[in-house]
Amino acid sequence: MALTPSVAVTPIPSWRVSWRIYRRIFKLLRPHVGLTLATLACTTLATGLALIVPWLLGWVIDTGIQSGRFDYLIYAALGVLIISSLRGLFAYGQGYYSQALSVVVAYDLRNTVYDHLQRLSFDFHDDSETGQLMSRMTVDIESVRQFIPLGFVRVVSSLLTFGAVLVILAQLSIALTLVSLVALPIIAVLALQVARHLGPMWRAVQAETGNLSTVMQESLSGRRVVMSFAREAYETQKYQTKNRRLRDVQMDAMRTSAWNQPLMIFVLNAVIVVTLGIGGIQVIQHQLSLGTLVAVMQYVLLLGTPVRAFGFMMNWLLRAVASGQRLFEVLDTPPSIQDKPNAVVLEQVVGRVRFEDVGFTYKNGRAVLHDLNIDAAPGQIIAILGATGSGKSTLLSLLPRFYDTTAGRILIDGHDVRDIQLASLRHNIGLVLQDVFLFNATIRENIALGVADATEEQIIAAAKVARMHDFILSLPDGYDTWVGERGVTLSGGQKQRVAIARTLLLNPRILVLDDSTSSVDMETEYLIHAALDAVMQGRTSFVVASRLRTIKHADQILMLDHGRIVERGTHQQLLAAGGAYARLYDLQLREQEEWEATLESAGDIAMPVGISEEE
């Protein structure tokens, strides 16, 4: 399911949909039964103790004051003090346990959503904005967390208060109870009006928060591009526009919420005035005791606490629906690439790869590959050439099942890749992609990314083969040097060589090099490929390259055009054919060959400085 950036105000979900979302949020409480019960127990006891004080005041007026019993006043005062202390203790427990419960639920939810995002396939992330995902992982999870203490627990307390007060009022005076009940339908109507308006508003707030995160993430990630084109003012203006939009929808939501609360308080105060008038007449006519009237008024005032907090609770109830819906959209999205129940584990891979009538079409309907047939014997090097958009990178993405073929099949040692366990498949395929990504960690950690238990000797050996060892030793912290976010402290060629070392350490049987030397100069490329020549021995290698050294030593060269193989053969065979490859050679590759021949004859690039023959 694509995460669209749209923030159009959509109708609030039906009560049935909202209830399903609440039920799913409540299921998050199951692993924490102890905390949940402690929260509910403290809430019940704090509410129950609050209900005793009005009864105690009515009793002391009717029994103590009217009879002149001073000792009753002392007892009542002590009772109020003890009850208030106990209520304060349980109110503390309610606050602490509810917040603790919300924290552990948010902890679980963050882990669950993040783990699910890691398992979702490329097609999901292709259609999703990083800022929107970050917003769901932060703002939406925080809204669900706050719903527990500020929504759920307060609703429980309010329902307990409402129910208990109505029962007690019925015992004290049926007439005054009926007067109090007049407020309930009015409050219900106001609540429905609030829900109808606030629900879509909070969903718009969450969506706009995601849009703002997207702008910020893009601007910070592309900081060098922004500075290169002197676009700082433009980016600032773009951010301010999105920030202003977020401010406006937040203000709309808060304005609606703030307007609702005074209306409810007015209704409550009107009920208090009517209750006082009717009750006062009954006291004058000796139909009701003064103590009972005081108790009734106290209980009606108790109803004011949840009423005053009703708008606040509605905010969190509706925000929980909006945020829960956004989170469950992610969690309900299944990975399009999954292991079959009886998936095969690849062991002792030989490395024979076959593409049989392979075709691929993206979800938007754009067909990229058509009827590809490739037979790569173990240890062969397959070079793939073609213009931009011809499908080279897509072809290589099918091999580790970043996407599944929409036609035909891909076999490794006779096994359809869709029948192979994903972890096993990808462990046996080493990738060096065109867009190198390094984590904000040390060089050592980036090289050892795929092999958690790699030894220092193995890491150094991989770095030497990738022609990075001497450079790393020249850094102040050596292999413990931090590369910065996305490897920003390294050049393009250095990042490429770290990625090559990372792949070599994995020791895969199949190599996929997607223009892996595109960011290095010719001499550095020569050195890298001199090392890779030995590494590729015995491994099946698929190489997308634009440099002649890689191409002319390939066992097969495939020329792609609009997703079809239009030529295949060796370097000499394709030159003799005089087709597309020969034209490409004349335009781009002949000068490379002449340049390499000149350098080799001069001995300029036979061995990099500082690296011995043994290395």
Coordinates of C-alpha atoms in Angstrom, one line a residue:
M1 CA 0.0 0.0 0.0
A2 CA 1.5 3.3 -1.0
L3 CA 1.8 6.0 1.5
T4 CA 0.5 9.0 -0.3
P5 CA 1.3 12.5 0.7
S6 CA -2.2 13.7 0.3
V7 CA -3.7 15.6 3.2
A8 CA -7.2 16.1 1.9
V9 CA -9.6 16.2 4.7
T10 CA -11.4 12.8 4.5
P11 CA -14.5 11.9 6.3
I12 CA -14.0 10.4 9.8
P13 CA -14.1 6.6 9.8
S14 CA -17.3 5.0 10.7
W15 CA -17.8 4.0 14.4
R16 CA -17.3 0.4 13.3
V17 CA -13.9 1.2 11.7
S18 CA -13.0 3.3 14.7
W19 CA -13.9 0.6 17.1
R20 CA -11.7 -1.9 15.2
I21 CA -8.8 0.5 15.5
Y22 CA -9.4 0.9 19.2
R23 CA -9.6 -2.9 19.6
R24 CA -6.3 -3.3 17.9
I25 CA -4.8 -0.7 20.2
F26 CA -6.2 -2.5 23.2
K27 CA -4.6 -5.7 22.0
L28 CA -1.3 -4.0 22.5
L29 CA -2.0 -4.1 26.2
R30 CA -2.1 -8.0 26.4
P31 CA 1.6 -8.5 27.0
H32 CA 1.4 -6.1 29.9
V33 CA -1.5 -7.5 31.9
G34 CA 0.1 -6.6 35.3
L35 CA 0.5 -2.9 34.4
T36 CA -3.0 -2.8 32.9
L37 CA -4.6 -4.3 36.0
A38 CA -2.6 -2.0 38.3
T39 CA -3.7 1.0 36.3
L40 CA -7.4 0.1 36.3
A41 CA -7.3 -0.8 40.0
C42 CA -5.8 2.5 41.0
T43 CA -8.2 4.3 38.7
T44 CA -11.2 2.5 40.3
L45 CA -10.0 3.1 43.8
A46 CA -9.2 6.8 43.2
T47 CA -12.7 7.3 41.7
G48 CA -14.4 5.3 44.4
L49 CA -12.7 7.3 47.2
A50 CA -13.7 10.6 45.5
L51 CA -17.4 9.5 45.7
I52 CA -17.3 9.1 49.5
V53 CA -16.5 12.7 50.4
P54 CA -19.9 14.2 49.2
W55 CA -21.8 11.5 51.2
L56 CA -19.6 12.3 54.2
L57 CA -20.4 16.0 53.9
G58 CA -24.1 15.4 53.7
W59 CA -24.0 13.1 56.7
V60 CA -22.1 15.6 58.9
I61 CA -24.6 18.4 58.0
D62 CA -27.7 16.3 58.8
T63 CA -26.3 14.4 61.7
G64 CA -23.6 16.5 63.2
I65 CA -24.4 20.1 62.6
Q66 CA -28.2 19.9 63.0
S67 CA -27.8 17.8 66.2
G68 CA -25.0 19.9 67.6
R69 CA -22.5 16.9 67.8
F70 CA -19.1 18.5 67.6
D71 CA -17.4 15.1 67.7
Y72 CA -19.1 14.3 64.4
L73 CA -17.4 17.3 62.9
I74 CA -14.1 15.9 64.1
Y75 CA -14.8 12.5 62.7
A76 CA -15.9 13.9 59.4
A77 CA -12.8 16.1 59.1
L78 CA -10.5 13.1 59.9
G79 CA -12.5 11.0 57.4
V80 CA -12.1 13.6 54.7
L81 CA -8.3 13.9 55.4
I82 CA -7.8 10.1 55.4
I83 CA -9.9 9.6 52.2
S84 CA -8.2 12.5 50.5
S85 CA -4.7 11.0 51.3
L86 CA -5.7 7.6 50.1
R87 CA -7.2 9.1 47.0
G88 CA -4.0 11.0 46.3
L89 CA -2.0 7.8 46.7
F90 CA -4.1 5.9 44.2
A91 CA -4.3 8.9 41.9
Y92 CA -0.5 8.8 41.9
G93 CA -0.6 5.1 41.1
Q94 CA -3.1 5.8 38.3
G95 CA -0.8 8.4 36.8
Y96 CA 2.4 6.4 37.2
Y97 CA 1.1 3.1 36.0
S98 CA -0.8 4.5 33.1
Q99 CA 2.3 6.4 31.8
A100 CA 4.5 3.3 32.4
L101 CA 2.0 1.2 30.4
S102 CA 1.9 3.7 27.6
V103 CA 5.8 3.7 27.4
V104 CA 6.1 0.0 27.2
V105 CA 3.3 -0.2 24.6
A106 CA 5.0 2.5 22.5
Y107 CA 8.3 0.6 22.9
D108 CA 6.6 -2.6 21.6
L109 CA 4.9 -0.7 18.8
R110 CA 8.1 1.0 17.6
N111 CA 9.8 -2.4 17.4
T112 CA 6.9 -4.0 15.6
V113 CA 6.5 -1.3 13.0
Y114 CA 10.3 -1.0 12.4
D115 CA 10.7 -4.7 12.1
H116 CA 7.8 -4.8 9.6
L117 CA 9.3 -1.9 7.6
Q118 CA 12.6 -3.9 7.4
R119 CA 10.7 -6.9 5.9
L120 CA 8.6 -4.9 3.4
S121 CA 9.7 -5.3 -0.2
F122 CA 11.3 -2.8 -2.6
D123 CA 8.0 -1.9 -4.3
F124 CA 6.5 -0.6 -1.0
H125 CA 9.5 1.6 -0.3
D126 CA 9.6 2.8 -4.0
D127 CA 6.1 4.3 -3.4
S128 CA 6.6 5.6 0.1
E129 CA 8.0 8.9 1.3
T130 CA 10.7 8.6 3.9
G131 CA 9.3 11.6 5.8
Q132 CA 5.9 10.0 6.0
L133 CA 7.4 6.8 7.4
M134 CA 9.4 8.8 9.9
S135 CA 6.2 10.6 11.0
R136 CA 4.4 7.4 11.5
M137 CA 7.3 6.0 13.5
T138 CA 7.4 9.1 15.8
V139 CA 4.4 11.3 15.8
D140 CA 1.7 8.6 15.2
I141 CA 3.2 6.2 17.8
E142 CA 3.4 9.1 20.3
S143 CA -0.3 9.8 19.7
V144 CA -1.1 6.2 20.4
R145 CA 1.0 6.3 23.5
Q146 CA -0.7 9.4 24.8
F147 CA -4.1 7.9 24.1
I148 CA -3.5 5.4 27.0
P149 CA -3.1 7.8 29.9
L150 CA -5.0 10.8 28.5
G151 CA -7.7 9.0 26.5
F152 CA -8.4 5.4 27.6
V153 CA -7.7 5.7 31.4
R154 CA -9.6 9.0 31.6
V155 CA -12.5 7.6 29.8
V156 CA -12.6 4.7 32.2
S157 CA -12.5 7.1 35.1
S158 CA -15.2 9.3 33.6
L159 CA -17.5 6.3 33.0
L160 CA -17.0 5.0 36.5
T161 CA -17.8 8.5 37.8
F162 CA -20.8 9.0 35.7
G163 CA -22.3 5.5 36.5
A164 CA -21.6 5.7 40.2
V165 CA -22.9 9.3 40.6
L166 CA -26.1 8.5 38.8
V167 CA -26.7 5.4 41.0
I168 CA -26.0 7.4 44.2
L169 CA -28.1 10.3 43.0
A170 CA -31.0 7.9 42.4
Q171 CA -30.7 6.8 46.0
L172 CA -30.7 10.4 47.3
S173 CA -33.4 12.0 45.1
I174 CA -35.1 10.6 42.0
A175 CA -36.3 14.1 40.9
L176 CA -32.8 15.7 41.1
T177 CA -31.4 12.6 39.3
L178 CA -33.8 13.2 36.4
V179 CA -32.8 16.8 36.2
S180 CA -29.1 15.8 36.0
L181 CA -29.9 13.3 33.2
V182 CA -31.1 16.2 31.0
A183 CA -27.4 17.1 30.4
L184 CA -26.5 13.6 29.0
P185 CA -28.2 13.8 25.6
I186 CA -27.0 17.4 25.1
I187 CA -23.4 16.3 25.9
A188 CA -23.8 13.3 23.5
V189 CA -24.9 15.6 20.7
L190 CA -22.0 17.9 21.3
A191 CA -19.6 14.9 21.3
L192 CA -20.9 13.7 18.0
Q193 CA -20.5 17.2 16.5
V194 CA -16.9 17.3 17.8
A195 CA -16.1 13.9 16.5
R196 CA -17.5 14.7 13.0
H197 CA -15.3 17.8 12.7
L198 CA -12.2 16.9 14.7
G199 CA -11.5 13.4 13.3
P200 CA -10.6 14.6 9.7
M201 CA -8.7 17.5 11.2
W202 CA -6.4 15.3 13.2
R203 CA -5.8 13.0 10.3
A204 CA -4.9 16.1 8.2
V205 CA -2.5 17.2 11.1
Q206 CA -0.8 13.8 11.0
A207 CA -0.5 13.9 7.2
E208 CA 0.9 17.4 7.2
T209 CA 3.4 16.4 9.9
G210 CA 4.6 13.7 7.6
N211 CA 4.9 16.1 4.7
L212 CA 7.0 18.5 6.8
S213 CA 9.2 15.6 7.8
T214 CA 9.7 14.7 4.1
V215 CA 10.7 18.3 3.2
M216 CA 13.2 18.4 6.1
Q217 CA 14.6 15.0 5.4
E218 CA 15.1 15.7 1.7
S219 CA 16.6 19.1 2.3
L220 CA 19.1 17.8 4.9
S221 CA 20.0 14.8 2.9
G222 CA 20.6 16.9 -0.2
R223 CA 22.4 19.7 1.7
R224 CA 25.4 19.7 -0.8
V225 CA 23.1 20.0 -3.8
V226 CA 21.2 22.9 -2.1
M227 CA 24.4 24.7 -1.4
S228 CA 25.8 24.0 -4.8
F229 CA 22.9 25.7 -6.5
A230 CA 22.5 28.4 -3.9
R231 CA 19.0 27.2 -3.1
E232 CA 19.0 27.9 0.7
A233 CA 16.4 30.6 0.4
Y234 CA 14.1 28.4 -1.7
E235 CA 14.4 25.5 0.7
T236 CA 13.7 27.7 3.7
Q237 CA 10.7 29.1 1.9
K238 CA 9.5 25.6 1.0
Y239 CA 9.9 24.5 4.6
Q240 CA 8.1 27.5 6.0
T241 CA 5.2 27.0 3.6
K242 CA 4.7 23.4 4.8
N243 CA 5.2 24.5 8.4
R244 CA 2.6 27.2 8.0
R245 CA 0.2 24.6 6.6
L246 CA 0.8 22.4 9.6
R247 CA 0.3 25.3 11.9
D248 CA -3.0 26.2 10.2
V249 CA -4.5 22.7 10.4
Q250 CA -3.4 22.4 14.1
M251 CA -5.0 25.7 14.9
D252 CA -8.2 24.6 13.2
A253 CA -8.3 21.5 15.3
M254 CA -7.5 23.3 18.5
R255 CA -10.1 26.0 17.8
T256 CA -12.8 23.4 17.3
S257 CA -11.8 21.6 20.4
A258 CA -11.6 24.8 22.5
W259 CA -15.0 25.9 21.3
N260 CA -16.6 22.6 22.4
Q261 CA -15.4 22.7 26.1
P262 CA -17.1 26.0 27.1
L263 CA -20.4 24.7 25.7
M264 CA -20.2 21.6 27.8
I265 CA -19.3 23.6 30.9
F266 CA -22.2 25.9 30.2
V267 CA -24.6 22.9 30.0
L268 CA -23.2 21.5 33.2
N269 CA -23.6 24.9 35.0
A270 CA -27.1 25.2 33.8
V271 CA -27.9 21.8 35.2
I272 CA -26.3 22.9 38.5
V273 CA -28.5 26.0 38.6
V274 CA -31.7 24.0 37.9
T275 CA -30.7 21.3 40.4
L276 CA -30.0 24.0 43.1
G277 CA -33.3 25.7 42.4
I278 CA -35.4 22.5 42.6
G279 CA -33.5 21.1 45.5
G280 CA -33.7 24.4 47.4
I281 CA -37.5 24.4 47.0
Q282 CA -37.6 20.9 48.3
V283 CA -35.5 21.8 51.3
I284 CA -37.7 24.8 52.1
Q285 CA -40.8 22.6 51.8
H286 CA -39.1 20.0 54.1
Q287 CA -39.2 17.4 51.3
L288 CA -35.4 17.1 51.3
S289 CA -32.8 17.5 54.0
L290 CA -30.1 20.2 53.7
G291 CA -27.3 17.6 53.9
T292 CA -28.8 15.6 51.1
L293 CA -29.0 18.7 48.9
V294 CA -25.4 19.5 49.7
A295 CA -24.4 15.9 48.8
V296 CA -26.4 16.1 45.6
M297 CA -24.7 19.3 44.6
Q298 CA -21.3 17.8 45.3
Y299 CA -22.1 14.8 43.1
V300 CA -23.3 17.0 40.3
L301 CA -20.1 19.0 40.6
L302 CA -18.2 15.7 40.4
L303 CA -19.8 15.2 37.0
G304 CA -18.1 18.5 36.0
T305 CA -14.6 17.0 36.2
P306 CA -15.1 14.5 33.3
V307 CA -17.3 17.0 31.4
R308 CA -14.5 19.7 31.6
A309 CA -12.0 17.1 30.5
F310 CA -14.3 15.7 27.8
G311 CA -12.9 17.9 25.0
F312 CA -9.4 17.1 26.0
M313 CA -10.2 13.3 26.0
M314 CA -12.0 13.6 22.6
N315 CA -8.8 15.1 21.2
W316 CA -6.8 12.0 22.2
L317 CA -9.5 9.6 21.3
L318 CA -9.7 11.0 17.7
R319 CA -6.0 11.4 17.4
A320 CA -5.6 7.7 18.3
V321 CA -8.0 6.7 15.6
A322 CA -6.1 8.9 13.0
S323 CA -2.7 7.7 14.1
G324 CA -3.8 4.1 14.6
Q325 CA -5.2 4.0 11.1
R326 CA -1.9 5.3 9.6
L327 CA 0.1 2.8 11.6
F328 CA -2.1 -0.2 10.8
E329 CA -2.0 0.7 7.1
V330 CA 1.8 0.0 7.3
L331 CA 1.4 -3.1 9.5
D332 CA -1.4 -4.5 7.3
T333 CA 0.8 -4.2 4.2
P334 CA 2.2 -7.7 3.5
P335 CA 5.7 -8.0 2.0
S336 CA 5.2 -8.8 -1.7
I337 CA 8.4 -10.9 -1.5
Q338 CA 8.1 -13.7 1.0
D339 CA 9.6 -17.1 1.7
K340 CA 7.4 -20.1 0.7
P341 CA 6.5 -22.5 3.6
N342 CA 8.9 -25.1 2.1
A343 CA 11.6 -22.7 0.9
V344 CA 14.9 -24.3 0.0
V345 CA 18.2 -23.4 1.8
L346 CA 21.0 -23.0 -0.7
E347 CA 24.1 -25.1 0.3
Q348 CA 27.3 -25.6 -1.5
V349 CA 26.3 -23.3 -4.3
V350 CA 27.9 -24.0 -7.7
G351 CA 26.8 -20.8 -9.3
R352 CA 24.9 -21.7 -12.5
V353 CA 22.3 -19.0 -13.3
R354 CA 19.6 -19.2 -15.9
F355 CA 17.1 -16.6 -17.0
E356 CA 14.2 -18.3 -18.8
D357 CA 11.9 -16.0 -20.8
V358 CA 12.1 -13.4 -18.0
G359 CA 9.8 -10.4 -18.2
F360 CA 9.1 -7.7 -15.6
T361 CA 6.5 -5.0 -15.3
Y362 CA 6.3 -2.4 -12.5
K363 CA 3.1 -1.9 -10.5
N364 CA 2.4 1.3 -12.5
G365 CA 2.1 -0.9 -15.6
R366 CA 5.5 0.1 -17.2
A367 CA 7.0 -2.9 -18.8
V368 CA 10.8 -2.9 -18.4
L369 CA 12.1 -6.4 -19.4
H370 CA 10.9 -8.7 -22.2
D371 CA 11.7 -12.4 -22.9
L372 CA 15.2 -12.5 -21.5
N373 CA 17.1 -15.7 -21.8
I374 CA 20.6 -15.9 -20.2
D375 CA 22.6 -19.0 -19.3
A376 CA 25.6 -18.2 -17.1
A377 CA 27.9 -21.2 -16.3
P378 CA 29.7 -21.3 -13.0
G379 CA 32.6 -18.9 -12.9
Q380 CA 31.6 -16.9 -16.0
I381 CA 31.5 -13.2 -16.2
I382 CA 28.4 -11.7 -17.8
A383 CA 28.8 -8.1 -18.9
I384 CA 25.6 -6.1 -19.4
L385 CA 25.5 -3.0 -21.6
G386 CA 22.8 -0.7 -22.8
A387 CA 21.6 2.9 -22.8
T388 CA 20.1 4.5 -19.7
G389 CA 16.6 3.0 -19.1
S390 CA 17.3 -0.1 -21.0
G391 CA 16.6 -2.3 -17.9
K392 CA 20.2 -3.2 -16.8
S393 CA 19.7 -2.4 -13.1
T394 CA 16.2 -3.9 -13.0
L395 CA 17.6 -7.1 -14.5
L396 CA 20.1 -7.4 -11.7
S397 CA 17.5 -6.6 -9.0
L398 CA 15.5 -9.7 -10.0
L399 CA 18.4 -12.0 -9.1
P400 CA 18.4 -11.4 -5.3
R401 CA 14.5 -11.1 -5.5
F402 CA 14.3 -7.4 -4.7
Y403 CA 11.4 -7.8 -7.2
D404 CA 9.8 -11.0 -8.5
T405 CA 9.6 -11.6 -12.2
T406 CA 6.2 -11.0 -13.8
A407 CA 7.0 -13.5 -16.5
G408 CA 9.3 -16.5 -16.8
R409 CA 11.7 -17.6 -14.0
I410 CA 15.3 -17.3 -12.7
L411 CA 17.1 -20.5 -11.7
I412 CA 20.2 -20.8 -9.5
D413 CA 21.7 -24.3 -9.6
G414 CA 18.3 -25.5 -10.9
H415 CA 16.3 -23.9 -8.1
D416 CA 13.7 -21.2 -8.9
V417 CA 14.8 -18.2 -6.8
R418 CA 11.1 -17.9 -5.6
D419 CA 11.6 -21.4 -4.0
I420 CA 14.8 -20.4 -2.2
Q421 CA 14.8 -19.0 1.3
L422 CA 15.5 -15.3 1.0
A423 CA 18.2 -15.1 3.6
S424 CA 20.0 -18.0 2.0
L425 CA 19.6 -16.6 -1.5
R426 CA 20.9 -13.1 -0.6
H427 CA 23.8 -14.5 1.5
N428 CA 25.1 -16.2 -1.7
I429 CA 24.8 -13.1 -3.9
G430 CA 27.2 -10.3 -3.3
L431 CA 26.1 -6.9 -4.5
V432 CA 28.0 -3.7 -5.2
L433 CA 25.3 -1.3 -6.3
Q434 CA 25.7 1.9 -8.3
D435 CA 24.3 4.0 -5.4
V436 CA 26.6 3.1 -2.6
F437 CA 25.1 3.5 0.9
L438 CA 27.4 3.5 4.0
F439 CA 26.1 3.7 7.5
N440 CA 27.1 6.3 10.0
A441 CA 29.5 3.9 11.7
T442 CA 33.2 3.1 11.5
I443 CA 34.9 1.8 8.4
R444 CA 35.4 -1.5 10.1
E445 CA 31.7 -1.9 10.9
N446 CA 30.7 -0.9 7.3
I447 CA 33.1 -3.5 5.8
A448 CA 31.9 -6.2 8.2
L449 CA 28.2 -5.4 7.7
G450 CA 27.3 -8.8 6.2
V451 CA 29.5 -10.9 8.4
A452 CA 28.9 -10.2 12.1
D453 CA 31.7 -12.5 13.3
A454 CA 34.4 -11.3 10.9
T455 CA 37.9 -11.3 12.3
E456 CA 40.3 -8.3 12.0
E457 CA 42.4 -10.3 9.6
Q458 CA 39.5 -11.0 7.3
I459 CA 38.4 -7.3 7.3
I460 CA 42.0 -6.2 6.5
A461 CA 42.3 -8.8 3.8
A462 CA 39.1 -7.6 2.1
A463 CA 40.2 -4.0 2.4
K464 CA 43.6 -4.8 0.7
V465 CA 41.9 -6.5 -2.2
A466 CA 39.7 -3.5 -2.6
R467 CA 42.7 -1.2 -2.5
M468 CA 41.6 0.6 0.6
H469 CA 44.0 -0.7 3.3
D470 CA 46.7 1.9 2.8
F471 CA 44.2 4.8 2.7
I472 CA 42.5 3.5 5.9
L473 CA 45.8 3.3 7.7
S474 CA 46.5 6.9 6.7
L475 CA 43.4 8.1 8.7
P476 CA 43.9 9.2 12.3
D477 CA 41.7 6.4 13.7
G478 CA 42.4 3.8 11.0
Y479 CA 39.7 1.2 10.8
D480 CA 37.9 2.9 13.7
T481 CA 37.3 6.1 11.7
W482 CA 33.7 7.2 11.4
V483 CA 32.5 7.7 7.9
G484 CA 29.7 10.1 8.7
E485 CA 26.1 9.9 7.5
R486 CA 25.9 8.1 4.1
G487 CA 29.7 8.0 4.1
V488 CA 29.9 11.8 3.5
T489 CA 33.5 12.0 4.7
L490 CA 34.7 9.6 1.8
S491 CA 35.0 10.3 -1.9
G492 CA 32.9 8.4 -4.4
G493 CA 35.7 6.1 -5.3
Q494 CA 36.5 5.4 -1.7
K495 CA 32.9 4.6 -0.9
Q496 CA 32.8 2.2 -3.9
R497 CA 35.9 0.4 -2.6
V498 CA 34.5 0.1 0.9
A499 CA 31.4 -1.4 -0.7
I500 CA 33.6 -3.8 -2.7
A501 CA 35.4 -4.9 0.4
R502 CA 32.1 -5.4 2.2
T503 CA 31.0 -7.7 -0.6
L504 CA 34.2 -9.6 -0.8
L505 CA 34.1 -10.3 2.9
L506 CA 30.7 -12.0 2.4
N507 CA 32.6 -14.4 0.0
P508 CA 29.5 -15.0 -2.2
R509 CA 29.4 -17.5 -5.1
I510 CA 27.6 -15.0 -7.3
L511 CA 28.7 -11.4 -7.7
V512 CA 26.5 -8.5 -9.0
L513 CA 28.5 -5.4 -9.8
D514 CA 26.2 -2.6 -10.9
D515 CA 28.6 -0.1 -12.5
S516 CA 30.6 -0.5 -9.3
T517 CA 33.5 1.5 -10.6
S518 CA 31.5 4.4 -12.1
S519 CA 32.7 6.8 -9.4
V520 CA 36.5 6.2 -9.8
D521 CA 39.1 7.4 -12.2
M522 CA 40.5 5.0 -14.8
E523 CA 43.7 4.3 -12.9
T524 CA 41.8 3.4 -9.7
E525 CA 39.4 1.3 -11.8
Y526 CA 42.3 -0.5 -13.3
L527 CA 43.7 -1.3 -9.8
I528 CA 40.3 -2.4 -8.5
H529 CA 39.7 -4.7 -11.4
A530 CA 43.2 -6.1 -11.2
A531 CA 42.2 -7.3 -7.8
L532 CA 38.7 -8.3 -8.8
D533 CA 40.0 -10.5 -11.6
A534 CA 41.3 -12.9 -9.0
V535 CA 38.2 -12.6 -6.8
M536 CA 35.9 -13.4 -9.7
Q537 CA 37.7 -16.7 -10.4
G538 CA 35.2 -19.5 -9.7
R539 CA 32.3 -17.1 -9.1
T540 CA 29.5 -16.3 -11.5
S541 CA 29.6 -12.5 -12.0
F542 CA 27.1 -10.1 -13.5
V543 CA 28.7 -6.8 -14.3
V544 CA 27.0 -3.6 -15.5
A545 CA 30.0 -1.5 -16.7
S546 CA 31.0 1.3 -19.0
R547 CA 34.7 0.6 -19.0
L548 CA 36.4 -1.6 -21.6
R549 CA 38.6 -3.6 -19.2
T550 CA 35.6 -5.2 -17.7
I551 CA 33.7 -5.7 -20.9
K552 CA 36.4 -7.3 -23.1
H553 CA 37.3 -10.0 -20.7
A554 CA 33.7 -11.1 -20.1
D555 CA 32.6 -14.6 -21.2
Q556 CA 29.3 -13.1 -22.5
I557 CA 28.4 -9.6 -23.4
L558 CA 24.7 -8.7 -23.5
M559 CA 23.5 -5.6 -25.3
L560 CA 20.1 -4.5 -23.9
D561 CA 17.7 -2.2 -25.7
H562 CA 14.3 -1.3 -24.2
G563 CA 14.4 -4.4 -22.1
R564 CA 15.4 -6.9 -24.8
I565 CA 18.7 -8.6 -25.6
V566 CA 19.5 -7.4 -29.0
E567 CA 23.1 -8.8 -29.2
R568 CA 25.1 -11.3 -27.3
G569 CA 28.6 -12.7 -27.6
T570 CA 32.2 -12.1 -26.7
H571 CA 34.1 -8.9 -27.3
Q572 CA 35.6 -10.1 -30.6
Q573 CA 32.4 -11.7 -31.8
L574 CA 30.4 -8.6 -31.3
L575 CA 33.0 -6.4 -32.9
A576 CA 33.0 -8.7 -36.0
A577 CA 29.2 -8.5 -36.1
G578 CA 29.4 -4.8 -36.7
G579 CA 26.1 -4.1 -34.8
A580 CA 25.2 -2.0 -31.8
Y581 CA 28.2 -3.1 -29.7
A582 CA 30.6 -2.2 -32.5
R583 CA 29.1 1.3 -32.7
L584 CA 29.3 1.7 -28.9
Y585 CA 33.0 0.6 -29.1
D586 CA 33.8 3.1 -31.8
L587 CA 32.0 5.9 -29.9
Q588 CA 33.1 5.3 -26.3
L589 CA 35.4 2.3 -25.8
R590 CA 38.2 2.6 -28.4
E591 CA 39.7 5.6 -26.7
Q592 CA 39.7 3.7 -23.4
E593 CA 41.6 0.8 -25.0
E594 CA 44.2 3.1 -26.5
W595 CA 44.6 4.9 -23.2
E596 CA 45.1 1.6 -21.3
A597 CA 47.5 0.3 -23.8
T598 CA 49.6 3.5 -23.5
L599 CA 49.7 3.3 -19.7
E600 CA 50.5 -0.4 -19.7
S601 CA 53.3 0.0 -22.1
A602 CA 54.7 2.8 -19.9
G603 CA 54.2 0.8 -16.8
D604 CA 52.3 3.6 -15.1
I605 CA 49.5 1.5 -13.6
A606 CA 51.0 -1.9 -13.1
M607 CA 50.8 -1.7 -9.3
P608 CA 49.5 1.0 -7.0
V609 CA 52.0 2.9 -4.9
G610 CA 52.4 1.4 -1.4
I611 CA 51.0 -2.0 -2.2
S612 CA 53.4 -4.9 -2.5
E613 CA 53.1 -7.8 -4.8
E614 CA 52.2 -10.0 -1.8
E615 CA 49.2 -7.9 -1.1

